[in-house]
């Protein structure tokens, strides 16, 4: 507890309001705790109570927002007290579960403050900031706002260096943001692909699902395709297609479809790594999307093999024609003077 903080019983509001059933009394009690946020020495504890109240149930989330808590919580995102900051961002996360609150949180200018917490807060605060951005990005317009706020690089950093929970919060936020095409390039340029490839090959494998889902959505972007190819992803993708879960197989196949589009080197590499057998199995037994992606790859590979055969046949035909022409030229040449004397 920081200097000057009141010794307000943490969780008192939650326990107290558990017995308050009348809407008027519940709202009055919530307003009281919101008022305490403004009181010097009570801010941290009051923010903590609002955090717990917002977590408790849907009615509280509506009542807290209606009582004017959101702009106060937004102001607290920039407080130098790390614990108060953590309470504020987590309270906003809990409030954002209510769909009607998502727009209000953004309209009160919360996104820059949330990004600040994401960059400089405690690890728990950073995790909850990432989760808040994910929650807010459910609204399409918010994807644009969050992407333009500078949120993507610190999300990539959290994906790389966070706890397991932090990595998952960052991954879900990045996936949702990249549904908007304009955020894909920003995410790729923030260096996400090497991080995703590392997560794919970690021994514990706790982030494989998330990493492949993000790669699948980025592979459709030209910069994403180039970055994934440069990261030498093909062996990993082929291994997942052969040994991964049904969802991971389909995402790995989706990435490989984009890599092999117009790039014969990846088709050749995949074939040499033995992808044909796993693809045939995926086409027969995979998810519906997995079957489609496997069929696309098999079609491209069969077309490539057929093109190779035709090219080899043409080359052989040209070689045979050249040999035949040379033979005919030799036969049509008149005998030399030495041959004539010998005769």
Short mmCIF file of C-alpha atoms in Angstrom, two decimals:
data_model
loop_
_atom_site.label_atom_id
_atom_site.label_comp_id
_atom_site.label_asym_id
_atom_site.label_seq_id
_atom_site.Cartn_x
_atom_site.Cartn_y
_atom_site.Cartn_z
CA UNK A 1 0.00 0.00 0.00
CA UNK A 2 1.49 3.32 -1.13
CA UNK A 3 2.10 6.34 1.02
CA UNK A 4 -1.09 8.18 1.96
CA UNK A 5 -3.38 5.30 1.00
CA UNK A 6 -6.34 4.64 3.23
CA UNK A 7 -6.68 1.20 4.74
CA UNK A 8 -10.05 0.62 3.04
CA UNK A 9 -10.94 -3.07 3.37
CA UNK A 10 -10.17 -4.52 -0.06
CA UNK A 11 -13.22 -6.28 -1.47
CA UNK A 12 -15.60 -4.63 0.98
CA UNK A 13 -17.78 -3.26 -1.81
CA UNK A 14 -18.15 -6.62 -3.44
CA UNK A 15 -19.16 -8.30 -0.20
CA UNK A 16 -21.47 -5.44 0.75
CA UNK A 17 -23.26 -5.27 -2.59
CA UNK A 18 -23.81 -9.01 -2.55
CA UNK A 19 -26.56 -8.24 -0.05
CA UNK A 20 -27.93 -5.20 -1.90
CA UNK A 21 -30.77 -6.25 -4.17
CA UNK A 22 -32.67 -2.97 -4.63
CA UNK A 23 -31.41 -1.19 -7.79
CA UNK A 24 -31.52 2.23 -6.09
CA UNK A 25 -29.36 1.10 -3.16
CA UNK A 26 -26.95 -0.71 -5.50
CA UNK A 27 -26.54 2.38 -7.67
CA UNK A 28 -26.12 4.65 -4.63
CA UNK A 29 -23.42 2.39 -3.23
CA UNK A 30 -21.57 2.29 -6.56
CA UNK A 31 -21.72 6.09 -6.79
CA UNK A 32 -20.16 6.29 -3.33
CA UNK A 33 -17.14 4.24 -4.38
CA UNK A 34 -16.78 6.26 -7.57
CA UNK A 35 -16.75 9.42 -5.46
CA UNK A 36 -13.94 7.96 -3.37
CA UNK A 37 -11.78 7.64 -6.50
CA UNK A 38 -11.48 11.44 -6.46
CA UNK A 39 -10.49 11.58 -2.80
CA UNK A 40 -6.79 11.92 -2.02
CA UNK A 41 -5.59 8.85 -0.18
CA UNK A 42 -8.55 6.74 -1.28
CA UNK A 43 -7.92 6.47 -5.02
CA UNK A 44 -6.12 3.14 -5.15
CA UNK A 45 -8.52 1.31 -2.83
CA UNK A 46 -11.61 2.80 -4.50
CA UNK A 47 -10.30 1.87 -7.94
CA UNK A 48 -9.73 -1.65 -6.66
CA UNK A 49 -13.32 -1.86 -5.43
CA UNK A 50 -14.66 -0.66 -8.79
CA UNK A 51 -12.48 -3.29 -10.48
CA UNK A 52 -14.08 -6.01 -8.33
CA UNK A 53 -17.59 -4.64 -8.77
CA UNK A 54 -17.18 -4.56 -12.55
CA UNK A 55 -16.03 -8.16 -12.48
CA UNK A 56 -19.00 -9.36 -10.44
CA UNK A 57 -21.98 -9.15 -12.81
CA UNK A 58 -23.54 -7.48 -15.83
CA UNK A 59 -25.81 -5.16 -13.82
CA UNK A 60 -22.81 -3.70 -12.04
CA UNK A 61 -21.05 -3.01 -15.35
CA UNK A 62 -24.03 -1.01 -16.57
CA UNK A 63 -24.46 0.84 -13.27
CA UNK A 64 -20.77 1.72 -12.98
CA UNK A 65 -20.69 3.14 -16.49
CA UNK A 66 -23.91 5.11 -15.94
CA UNK A 67 -22.48 6.54 -12.72
CA UNK A 68 -19.62 8.14 -14.68
CA UNK A 69 -16.72 5.88 -13.75
CA UNK A 70 -15.23 5.46 -17.22
CA UNK A 71 -13.63 8.93 -17.64
CA UNK A 72 -12.24 8.73 -14.10
CA UNK A 73 -10.69 5.34 -14.80
CA UNK A 74 -9.23 6.65 -18.06
CA UNK A 75 -7.48 9.42 -16.13
CA UNK A 76 -5.98 6.87 -13.75
CA UNK A 77 -4.28 5.00 -16.60
CA UNK A 78 -1.49 7.61 -16.51
CA UNK A 79 -1.04 7.62 -12.73
CA UNK A 80 2.52 6.96 -11.50
CA UNK A 81 1.16 4.49 -8.94
CA UNK A 82 1.48 1.10 -10.63
CA UNK A 83 -1.13 -0.63 -8.49
CA UNK A 84 -3.75 2.08 -9.13
CA UNK A 85 -2.91 1.88 -12.83
CA UNK A 86 -3.43 -1.88 -12.74
CA UNK A 87 -6.81 -1.47 -11.01
CA UNK A 88 -7.89 1.12 -13.59
CA UNK A 89 -7.01 -0.88 -16.69
CA UNK A 90 -8.52 -4.06 -15.23
CA UNK A 91 -11.72 -2.23 -14.30
CA UNK A 92 -11.96 -1.02 -17.90
CA UNK A 93 -11.39 -4.58 -19.09
CA UNK A 94 -14.25 -5.81 -16.91
CA UNK A 95 -16.52 -2.95 -18.01
CA UNK A 96 -15.75 -3.66 -21.68
CA UNK A 97 -17.44 -7.05 -21.38
CA UNK A 98 -20.68 -5.07 -21.70
CA UNK A 99 -21.10 -4.34 -25.41
CA UNK A 100 -22.59 -0.90 -24.79
CA UNK A 101 -19.51 0.11 -22.81
CA UNK A 102 -16.99 -0.65 -25.57
CA UNK A 103 -17.83 2.45 -27.58
CA UNK A 104 -17.92 4.64 -24.46
CA UNK A 105 -14.48 3.51 -23.33
CA UNK A 106 -12.96 4.39 -26.71
CA UNK A 107 -14.89 7.66 -27.04
CA UNK A 108 -13.55 8.81 -23.66
CA UNK A 109 -10.03 8.47 -25.07
CA UNK A 110 -8.98 5.32 -23.25
CA UNK A 111 -6.90 3.75 -26.02
CA UNK A 112 -3.73 5.89 -25.66
CA UNK A 113 -3.77 5.30 -21.91
CA UNK A 114 -4.22 1.56 -22.37
CA UNK A 115 -1.27 1.54 -24.80
CA UNK A 116 0.80 3.41 -22.19
CA UNK A 117 0.00 0.69 -19.64
CA UNK A 118 0.82 -1.96 -22.24
CA UNK A 119 4.27 -0.42 -22.67
CA UNK A 120 5.20 0.54 -19.12
CA UNK A 121 2.86 -1.10 -16.62
CA UNK A 122 3.44 -4.09 -14.37
CA UNK A 123 3.26 -7.46 -16.07
CA UNK A 124 -0.28 -8.06 -14.81
CA UNK A 125 -1.33 -4.59 -15.97
CA UNK A 126 0.24 -5.21 -19.40
CA UNK A 127 -1.60 -8.51 -19.70
CA UNK A 128 -4.91 -6.87 -18.81
CA UNK A 129 -4.20 -3.97 -21.18
CA UNK A 130 -3.75 -6.47 -24.02
CA UNK A 131 -6.95 -8.25 -23.02
CA UNK A 132 -8.78 -4.89 -22.97
CA UNK A 133 -7.58 -4.08 -26.48
CA UNK A 134 -8.82 -7.46 -27.64
CA UNK A 135 -12.21 -6.85 -26.05
CA UNK A 136 -12.53 -3.37 -27.57
CA UNK A 137 -11.39 -4.55 -31.02
CA UNK A 138 -14.49 -6.68 -31.41
CA UNK A 139 -16.01 -3.50 -32.89
CA UNK A 140 -14.61 -3.05 -36.40
CA UNK A 141 -14.06 0.70 -36.13
CA UNK A 142 -12.08 0.16 -32.96
CA UNK A 143 -9.67 -2.09 -34.89
CA UNK A 144 -8.73 0.96 -36.95
CA UNK A 145 -8.43 3.23 -33.90
CA UNK A 146 -6.31 0.76 -31.92
CA UNK A 147 -4.07 0.00 -34.88
CA UNK A 148 -3.42 3.72 -35.39
CA UNK A 149 -2.64 4.26 -31.70
CA UNK A 150 0.74 2.51 -31.70
CA UNK A 151 -0.60 -0.54 -29.87
CA UNK A 152 0.78 -3.16 -32.23
CA UNK A 153 4.56 -2.99 -31.44
CA UNK A 154 4.06 -3.35 -27.65
CA UNK A 155 1.64 -6.21 -28.28
CA UNK A 156 4.35 -7.96 -30.32
CA UNK A 157 6.81 -7.30 -27.48
CA UNK A 158 4.40 -8.84 -24.96
CA UNK A 159 3.92 -11.80 -27.27
CA UNK A 160 7.67 -12.32 -27.19
CA UNK A 161 8.56 -11.69 -23.57
CA UNK A 162 5.36 -12.02 -21.54
CA UNK A 163 4.15 -14.77 -19.25
CA UNK A 164 2.14 -17.57 -20.81
CA UNK A 165 -1.05 -15.67 -20.05
CA UNK A 166 0.47 -12.44 -21.39
CA UNK A 167 1.48 -14.14 -24.63
CA UNK A 168 -2.03 -15.49 -25.10
CA UNK A 169 -3.61 -12.08 -24.38
CA UNK A 170 -1.24 -10.43 -26.88
CA UNK A 171 -1.88 -13.13 -29.49
CA UNK A 172 -5.67 -12.84 -29.31
CA UNK A 173 -5.45 -9.05 -29.55
CA UNK A 174 -3.10 -9.21 -32.55
CA UNK A 175 -5.25 -11.79 -34.31
CA UNK A 176 -8.36 -9.66 -33.89
CA UNK A 177 -6.61 -6.47 -35.01
CA UNK A 178 -5.23 -8.19 -38.12
CA UNK A 179 -8.72 -8.99 -39.33
CA UNK A 180 -8.53 -5.39 -40.54
CA UNK A 181 -6.27 -5.40 -43.61
CA UNK A 182 -4.65 -2.08 -42.67
CA UNK A 183 -3.17 -3.58 -39.50
CA UNK A 184 -1.46 -6.53 -41.17
CA UNK A 185 1.48 -4.58 -42.54
CA UNK A 186 2.00 -2.81 -39.21
CA UNK A 187 2.08 -6.15 -37.41
CA UNK A 188 4.55 -7.67 -39.88
CA UNK A 189 6.82 -4.62 -39.73
CA UNK A 190 6.75 -4.84 -35.92
CA UNK A 191 8.65 -8.12 -36.29
CA UNK A 192 5.91 -10.57 -35.36
CA UNK A 193 6.86 -13.33 -37.80
CA UNK A 194 10.19 -14.35 -36.17
CA UNK A 195 8.43 -14.36 -32.80
CA UNK A 196 5.63 -16.55 -34.15
CA UNK A 197 8.13 -18.98 -35.68
CA UNK A 198 9.93 -19.24 -32.35
CA UNK A 199 6.64 -19.94 -30.57
CA UNK A 200 5.89 -22.66 -33.13
CA UNK A 201 9.09 -24.50 -32.33
CA UNK A 202 9.21 -24.10 -28.54
CA UNK A 203 9.54 -27.49 -26.81
CA UNK A 204 6.50 -26.95 -24.58
CA UNK A 205 4.38 -25.92 -27.58
CA UNK A 206 1.93 -23.86 -25.55
CA UNK A 207 1.40 -21.21 -28.24
CA UNK A 208 1.22 -23.29 -31.42
CA UNK A 209 -2.52 -22.74 -31.94
CA UNK A 210 -2.27 -18.97 -31.63
CA UNK A 211 0.93 -18.65 -33.67
CA UNK A 212 -0.47 -20.61 -36.61
CA UNK A 213 -3.76 -18.70 -36.54
CA UNK A 214 -1.90 -15.38 -36.80
CA UNK A 215 0.43 -16.69 -39.52
CA UNK A 216 -2.58 -17.87 -41.52
CA UNK A 217 -4.14 -14.42 -41.45
CA UNK A 218 -0.85 -12.64 -42.26
CA UNK A 219 0.16 -14.96 -45.12
CA UNK A 220 -2.41 -13.35 -47.41
CA UNK A 221 -0.50 -10.04 -47.18
CA UNK A 222 2.46 -9.64 -49.59
CA UNK A 223 4.79 -8.53 -46.79
CA UNK A 224 3.58 -11.41 -44.65
CA UNK A 225 4.22 -13.96 -47.37
CA UNK A 226 7.75 -12.61 -47.86
CA UNK A 227 8.50 -12.58 -44.12
CA UNK A 228 7.18 -16.10 -43.58
CA UNK A 229 9.19 -17.41 -46.52
CA UNK A 230 12.33 -15.68 -45.24
CA UNK A 231 11.80 -17.30 -41.84
CA UNK A 232 12.26 -20.76 -43.43
CA UNK A 233 8.79 -21.81 -42.35
CA UNK A 234 8.18 -24.63 -44.84
CA UNK A 235 9.71 -27.50 -42.79
CA UNK A 236 7.71 -26.46 -39.73
CA UNK A 237 4.48 -26.16 -41.74
CA UNK A 238 4.98 -29.57 -43.36
CA UNK A 239 5.57 -31.12 -39.94
CA UNK A 240 2.35 -29.57 -38.57
CA UNK A 241 0.34 -30.77 -41.58
CA UNK A 242 1.56 -34.28 -40.82
CA UNK A 243 1.39 -34.28 -37.02
CA UNK A 244 -0.66 -31.33 -35.74
CA UNK A 245 -4.20 -31.01 -34.42
CA UNK A 246 -7.02 -30.72 -37.00
CA UNK A 247 -7.21 -26.92 -36.59
CA UNK A 248 -3.46 -26.50 -36.76
CA UNK A 249 -3.23 -28.70 -39.84
CA UNK A 250 -5.74 -26.50 -41.66
CA UNK A 251 -3.94 -23.29 -40.66
CA UNK A 252 -0.54 -24.68 -41.68
CA UNK A 253 -2.01 -25.71 -45.02
CA UNK A 254 -3.55 -22.25 -45.43
CA UNK A 255 -0.14 -20.63 -44.91
CA UNK A 256 1.47 -23.04 -47.36
CA UNK A 257 -1.19 -22.27 -49.99
CA UNK A 258 -0.17 -18.61 -49.93
CA UNK A 259 3.56 -19.39 -49.91
CA UNK A 260 3.24 -21.72 -52.91
CA UNK A 261 1.15 -19.25 -54.90
CA UNK A 262 3.50 -18.24 -57.71
CA UNK A 263 6.64 -19.48 -55.93
CA UNK A 264 7.89 -22.79 -57.27
CA UNK A 265 10.74 -22.95 -54.74
CA UNK A 266 8.26 -23.59 -51.92
CA UNK A 267 6.42 -26.22 -53.96
CA UNK A 268 9.71 -28.02 -54.60
CA UNK A 269 10.79 -27.73 -50.97
CA UNK A 270 7.43 -29.05 -49.73
CA UNK A 271 7.56 -32.01 -52.09
CA UNK A 272 11.11 -32.86 -51.08
CA UNK A 273 10.01 -32.81 -47.43
CA UNK A 274 7.32 -35.38 -48.17
CA UNK A 275 4.18 -33.25 -47.89
CA UNK A 276 2.15 -35.19 -50.47
CA UNK A 277 1.16 -38.03 -48.13
CA UNK A 278 -0.01 -35.76 -45.28
CA UNK A 279 -1.88 -33.58 -47.77
CA UNK A 280 -3.74 -36.58 -49.17
CA UNK A 281 -4.72 -37.56 -45.63
CA UNK A 282 -5.81 -33.99 -44.83
CA UNK A 283 -7.86 -33.82 -48.02
CA UNK A 284 -9.67 -37.00 -46.97
CA UNK A 285 -9.98 -36.63 -43.21
CA UNK A 286 -9.42 -32.98 -42.26
CA UNK A 287 -11.81 -30.21 -41.29
CA UNK A 288 -13.85 -28.73 -44.12
CA UNK A 289 -11.44 -25.81 -44.43
CA UNK A 290 -8.50 -28.18 -44.11
CA UNK A 291 -9.85 -30.31 -46.94
CA UNK A 292 -10.20 -27.24 -49.18
CA UNK A 293 -6.69 -26.02 -48.47
CA UNK A 294 -5.22 -29.50 -49.00
CA UNK A 295 -7.08 -29.82 -52.29
CA UNK A 296 -5.72 -26.44 -53.43
CA UNK A 297 -2.17 -27.48 -52.60
CA UNK A 298 -2.52 -30.87 -54.24
CA UNK A 299 -3.89 -29.25 -57.39
CA UNK A 300 -0.97 -26.83 -57.55
CA UNK A 301 1.55 -29.56 -56.89
CA UNK A 302 0.04 -31.90 -59.46
CA UNK A 303 -0.01 -29.06 -61.97
CA UNK A 304 3.63 -28.29 -61.16
CA UNK A 305 4.62 -31.95 -61.54
CA UNK A 306 2.78 -32.15 -64.85
CA UNK A 307 4.50 -28.98 -66.04
CA UNK A 308 7.86 -30.45 -65.03
CA UNK A 309 7.10 -33.66 -66.95
CA UNK A 310 6.10 -31.67 -70.02
CA UNK A 311 9.24 -29.56 -69.77
CA UNK A 312 11.39 -32.67 -69.41
CA UNK A 313 9.64 -34.34 -72.34
CA UNK A 314 10.12 -31.21 -74.46
CA UNK A 315 13.77 -30.99 -73.45
CA UNK A 316 14.28 -34.65 -74.35
CA UNK A 317 12.49 -34.15 -77.67
CA UNK A 318 14.70 -31.17 -78.46
CA UNK A 319 17.81 -33.15 -77.51
CA UNK A 320 16.73 -36.07 -79.67
CA UNK A 321 16.01 -33.73 -82.57
CA UNK A 322 19.41 -32.10 -82.19
CA UNK A 323 21.17 -35.49 -82.20
CA UNK A 324 19.16 -36.59 -85.22
CA UNK A 325 19.96 -33.35 -87.08
CA UNK A 326 23.65 -33.68 -86.32
CA UNK A 327 23.61 -37.28 -87.56
CA UNK A 328 21.86 -36.29 -90.77
CA UNK A 329 24.31 -33.44 -91.33
CA UNK A 330 27.21 -35.83 -90.97
CA UNK A 331 25.66 -38.31 -93.41
CA UNK A 332 24.99 -35.61 -96.00
CA UNK A 333 28.54 -34.26 -96.01
CA UNK A 334 30.61 -35.29 -99.16
CA UNK A 335 33.62 -37.55 -98.56
CA UNK A 336 36.89 -35.73 -97.90
CA UNK A 337 39.79 -35.86 -100.39
CA UNK A 338 41.64 -38.27 -98.11
CA UNK A 339 38.68 -40.63 -98.22
CA UNK A 340 38.63 -40.40 -102.02
CA UNK A 341 42.34 -41.34 -102.31
CA UNK A 342 41.88 -44.28 -99.99
CA UNK A 343 39.02 -45.52 -102.12
#
